[in-house]
Amino acid sequence: MFEPPIGRRGILTMVASFALPVPKDDDLAFDVYRNASRIGRQRVRFRRTGDWLRVDTHVDLHVAVLDIRVFHYRAHIVEHWRSNTFHSARSAVNDDGTRINLSVERVSDGIAISGNRRPRYIAPPDALPLTYWNKVMLNGPMINMQTGHTDTPDVTKEGWFRLPAEPAGAVMALKYKLTGPLHLAVYYN
């Protein structure tokens, strides 16, 4: 059975859960699917400086009907981690012409979230950005880097699937289905 809402490209080297899953070449790329049609791409680049890690995520999605663009979405998200601990993130999103900015920062009593369309509030201290590269996000509250909402979906393992990947041709990945406040599927190998 093949259902690729979000497919992984390339073979990823995932390390133990206590370390961040940074690939050896510091670059990840995902094809993004909706209803079995490829609608765009997500690219993640990692930069290390000492015990700090900067994660740059770029998302570019296009939906067209009869070659006429009906939807366009772009996002740039920058996360900062130190010693495997999330510290902050900023996002700039263009959702079909609507510009959205969000700031997320660890503070003494949790994670402060605010933006041009979101009043400041404090999320639980274990909340993480919903940026897909880090499987650990499945373990707790997820911060939507567009809306600023914090959701804790129900996560179910759906089994292993063979997915197309470059340059290997295919990769086996475990599918996780998220339900409740979020409805999507993600794959990790």
Short mmCIF file of N, CA, C and O in Angstrom, two decimals, residues 103-150:
data_model
loop_
_atom_site.label_atom_id
_atom_site.label_comp_id
_atom_site.label_asym_id
_atom_site.label_seq_id
_atom_site.Cartn_x
_atom_site.Cartn_y
_atom_site.Cartn_z
N SER A 103 7.05 34.19 16.19
CA SER A 103 8.25 34.10 17.02
C SER A 103 7.97 33.11 18.14
O SER A 103 6.93 33.19 18.81
N VAL A 104 8.90 32.19 18.34
CA VAL A 104 8.76 31.15 19.35
C VAL A 104 10.07 31.14 20.14
O VAL A 104 11.14 31.06 19.54
N GLU A 105 9.97 31.21 21.47
CA GLU A 105 11.19 31.30 22.27
C GLU A 105 11.01 30.63 23.63
O GLU A 105 9.99 30.81 24.29
N ARG A 106 12.03 29.86 24.02
CA ARG A 106 12.01 29.23 25.35
C ARG A 106 12.18 30.32 26.40
O ARG A 106 13.07 31.16 26.31
N VAL A 107 11.29 30.30 27.40
CA VAL A 107 11.36 31.21 28.53
C VAL A 107 11.30 30.36 29.80
O VAL A 107 11.12 29.14 29.74
N SER A 108 11.42 30.99 30.95
CA SER A 108 11.53 30.23 32.20
C SER A 108 10.33 29.33 32.47
O SER A 108 10.49 28.25 33.05
N ASP A 109 9.12 29.72 32.06
CA ASP A 109 7.93 28.92 32.37
C ASP A 109 7.34 28.17 31.18
O ASP A 109 6.22 27.68 31.25
N GLY A 110 8.07 28.05 30.08
CA GLY A 110 7.59 27.31 28.93
C GLY A 110 8.13 27.85 27.64
O GLY A 110 9.28 28.29 27.56
N ILE A 111 7.28 27.87 26.61
CA ILE A 111 7.64 28.35 25.28
C ILE A 111 6.73 29.53 24.96
O ILE A 111 5.51 29.37 24.86
N ALA A 112 7.32 30.73 24.80
CA ALA A 112 6.54 31.92 24.45
C ALA A 112 6.31 31.95 22.95
O ALA A 112 7.26 31.81 22.17
N ILE A 113 5.06 32.13 22.55
CA ILE A 113 4.69 32.15 21.14
C ILE A 113 3.92 33.44 20.87
O ILE A 113 2.98 33.78 21.59
N SER A 114 4.34 34.17 19.81
CA SER A 114 3.63 35.39 19.42
C SER A 114 3.87 35.66 17.94
O SER A 114 4.82 35.14 17.36
N GLY A 115 3.01 36.49 17.36
CA GLY A 115 3.19 36.83 15.95
C GLY A 115 2.28 37.95 15.53
O GLY A 115 1.51 38.48 16.34
N ASN A 116 2.34 38.30 14.24
CA ASN A 116 1.52 39.39 13.75
C ASN A 116 0.04 39.03 13.71
O ASN A 116 -0.80 39.90 13.60
N ARG A 117 -0.30 37.76 13.84
CA ARG A 117 -1.69 37.31 13.89
C ARG A 117 -1.97 36.45 15.12
O ARG A 117 -2.99 35.77 15.18
N ARG A 118 -1.06 36.47 16.08
CA ARG A 118 -1.19 35.62 17.26
C ARG A 118 -0.74 36.40 18.48
O ARG A 118 0.43 36.77 18.58
N PRO A 119 -1.65 36.68 19.44
CA PRO A 119 -1.20 37.32 20.69
C PRO A 119 -0.28 36.37 21.46
O PRO A 119 -0.37 35.15 21.34
N ARG A 120 0.60 36.94 22.27
CA ARG A 120 1.57 36.16 23.02
C ARG A 120 0.88 35.24 24.03
O ARG A 120 -0.06 35.66 24.71
N TYR A 121 1.36 34.00 24.09
CA TYR A 121 0.94 33.06 25.13
C TYR A 121 2.10 32.13 25.43
O TYR A 121 3.07 32.07 24.69
N ILE A 122 1.99 31.39 26.51
CA ILE A 122 3.03 30.45 26.92
C ILE A 122 2.54 29.03 26.69
O ILE A 122 1.51 28.62 27.25
N ALA A 123 3.26 28.29 25.87
CA ALA A 123 2.97 26.88 25.58
C ALA A 123 3.75 26.01 26.57
O ALA A 123 4.69 26.49 27.22
N PRO A 124 3.40 24.73 26.66
CA PRO A 124 4.15 23.83 27.56
C PRO A 124 5.63 23.79 27.19
O PRO A 124 6.00 23.94 26.02
N PRO A 125 6.50 23.55 28.16
CA PRO A 125 7.95 23.56 27.90
C PRO A 125 8.44 22.46 26.96
O PRO A 125 9.51 22.59 26.39
N ASP A 126 7.65 21.40 26.75
CA ASP A 126 8.07 20.33 25.84
C ASP A 126 7.53 20.50 24.42
O ASP A 126 7.71 19.63 23.57
N ALA A 127 6.88 21.63 24.13
CA ALA A 127 6.37 21.89 22.79
C ALA A 127 7.52 22.08 21.81
O ALA A 127 8.53 22.70 22.13
N LEU A 128 7.35 21.54 20.60
CA LEU A 128 8.37 21.65 19.54
C LEU A 128 7.73 22.10 18.24
O LEU A 128 6.56 21.82 17.98
N PRO A 129 8.51 22.78 17.38
CA PRO A 129 7.98 23.20 16.08
C PRO A 129 7.56 22.00 15.23
O PRO A 129 8.23 20.98 15.19
N LEU A 130 6.45 22.16 14.54
CA LEU A 130 5.94 21.15 13.61
C LEU A 130 6.61 21.40 12.26
O LEU A 130 6.06 22.01 11.36
N THR A 131 7.89 20.96 12.17
CA THR A 131 8.65 21.16 10.94
C THR A 131 9.10 19.84 10.31
O THR A 131 9.86 19.85 9.36
N TYR A 132 8.65 18.73 10.84
CA TYR A 132 8.75 17.39 10.26
C TYR A 132 10.11 16.74 10.28
O TYR A 132 10.20 15.51 10.27
N TRP A 133 11.20 17.45 10.31
CA TRP A 133 12.52 16.83 10.23
C TRP A 133 12.85 16.05 11.51
O TRP A 133 13.66 15.14 11.46
N ASN A 134 12.26 16.43 12.63
CA ASN A 134 12.62 15.86 13.92
C ASN A 134 11.49 14.98 14.44
O ASN A 134 10.46 15.48 14.91
N LYS A 135 11.68 13.68 14.39
CA LYS A 135 10.65 12.72 14.80
C LYS A 135 10.23 12.92 16.26
O LYS A 135 9.12 12.56 16.64
N VAL A 136 11.08 13.52 17.08
CA VAL A 136 10.77 13.75 18.49
C VAL A 136 9.51 14.62 18.64
O VAL A 136 8.81 14.54 19.64
N MET A 137 9.17 15.40 17.61
CA MET A 137 7.96 16.24 17.67
C MET A 137 6.71 15.40 17.91
O MET A 137 5.72 15.89 18.42
N LEU A 138 6.76 14.11 17.57
CA LEU A 138 5.60 13.23 17.73
C LEU A 138 5.31 12.93 19.20
O LEU A 138 4.24 12.44 19.53
N ASN A 139 6.27 13.22 20.10
CA ASN A 139 6.13 12.85 21.51
C ASN A 139 5.41 13.86 22.38
O ASN A 139 5.22 13.61 23.57
N GLY A 140 5.06 15.01 21.85
CA GLY A 140 4.44 16.02 22.71
C GLY A 140 3.72 17.07 21.92
O GLY A 140 3.42 16.89 20.74
N PRO A 141 3.44 18.20 22.55
CA PRO A 141 2.75 19.28 21.85
C PRO A 141 3.56 19.76 20.65
O PRO A 141 4.78 19.86 20.71
N MET A 142 2.85 20.04 19.55
CA MET A 142 3.46 20.50 18.31
C MET A 142 3.04 21.94 18.05
O MET A 142 1.86 22.27 18.14
N ILE A 143 4.01 22.80 17.74
CA ILE A 143 3.73 24.21 17.47
C ILE A 143 3.58 24.39 15.97
O ILE A 143 4.53 24.19 15.21
N ASN A 144 2.39 24.79 15.53
CA ASN A 144 2.17 25.10 14.13
C ASN A 144 2.88 26.41 13.84
O ASN A 144 2.53 27.45 14.41
N MET A 145 3.89 26.40 12.99
CA MET A 145 4.73 27.56 12.75
C MET A 145 4.08 28.59 11.82
O MET A 145 4.68 29.60 11.49
N GLN A 146 2.84 28.37 11.44
CA GLN A 146 2.08 29.38 10.72
C GLN A 146 1.07 30.03 11.65
O GLN A 146 1.03 31.25 11.78
N THR A 147 0.27 29.23 12.32
CA THR A 147 -0.81 29.78 13.15
C THR A 147 -0.38 30.08 14.57
O THR A 147 -1.03 30.88 15.25
N GLY A 148 0.66 29.41 15.05
CA GLY A 148 1.07 29.55 16.43
C GLY A 148 0.29 28.66 17.38
O GLY A 148 0.57 28.63 18.57
N HIS A 149 -0.68 27.92 16.87
CA HIS A 149 -1.43 27.00 17.72
C HIS A 149 -0.51 25.88 18.20
O HIS A 149 0.39 25.45 17.48
N THR A 150 -0.78 25.41 19.39
CA THR A 150 -0.07 24.26 19.94
C THR A 150 -1.07 23.12 20.06
O THR A 150 -2.09 23.26 20.75
#
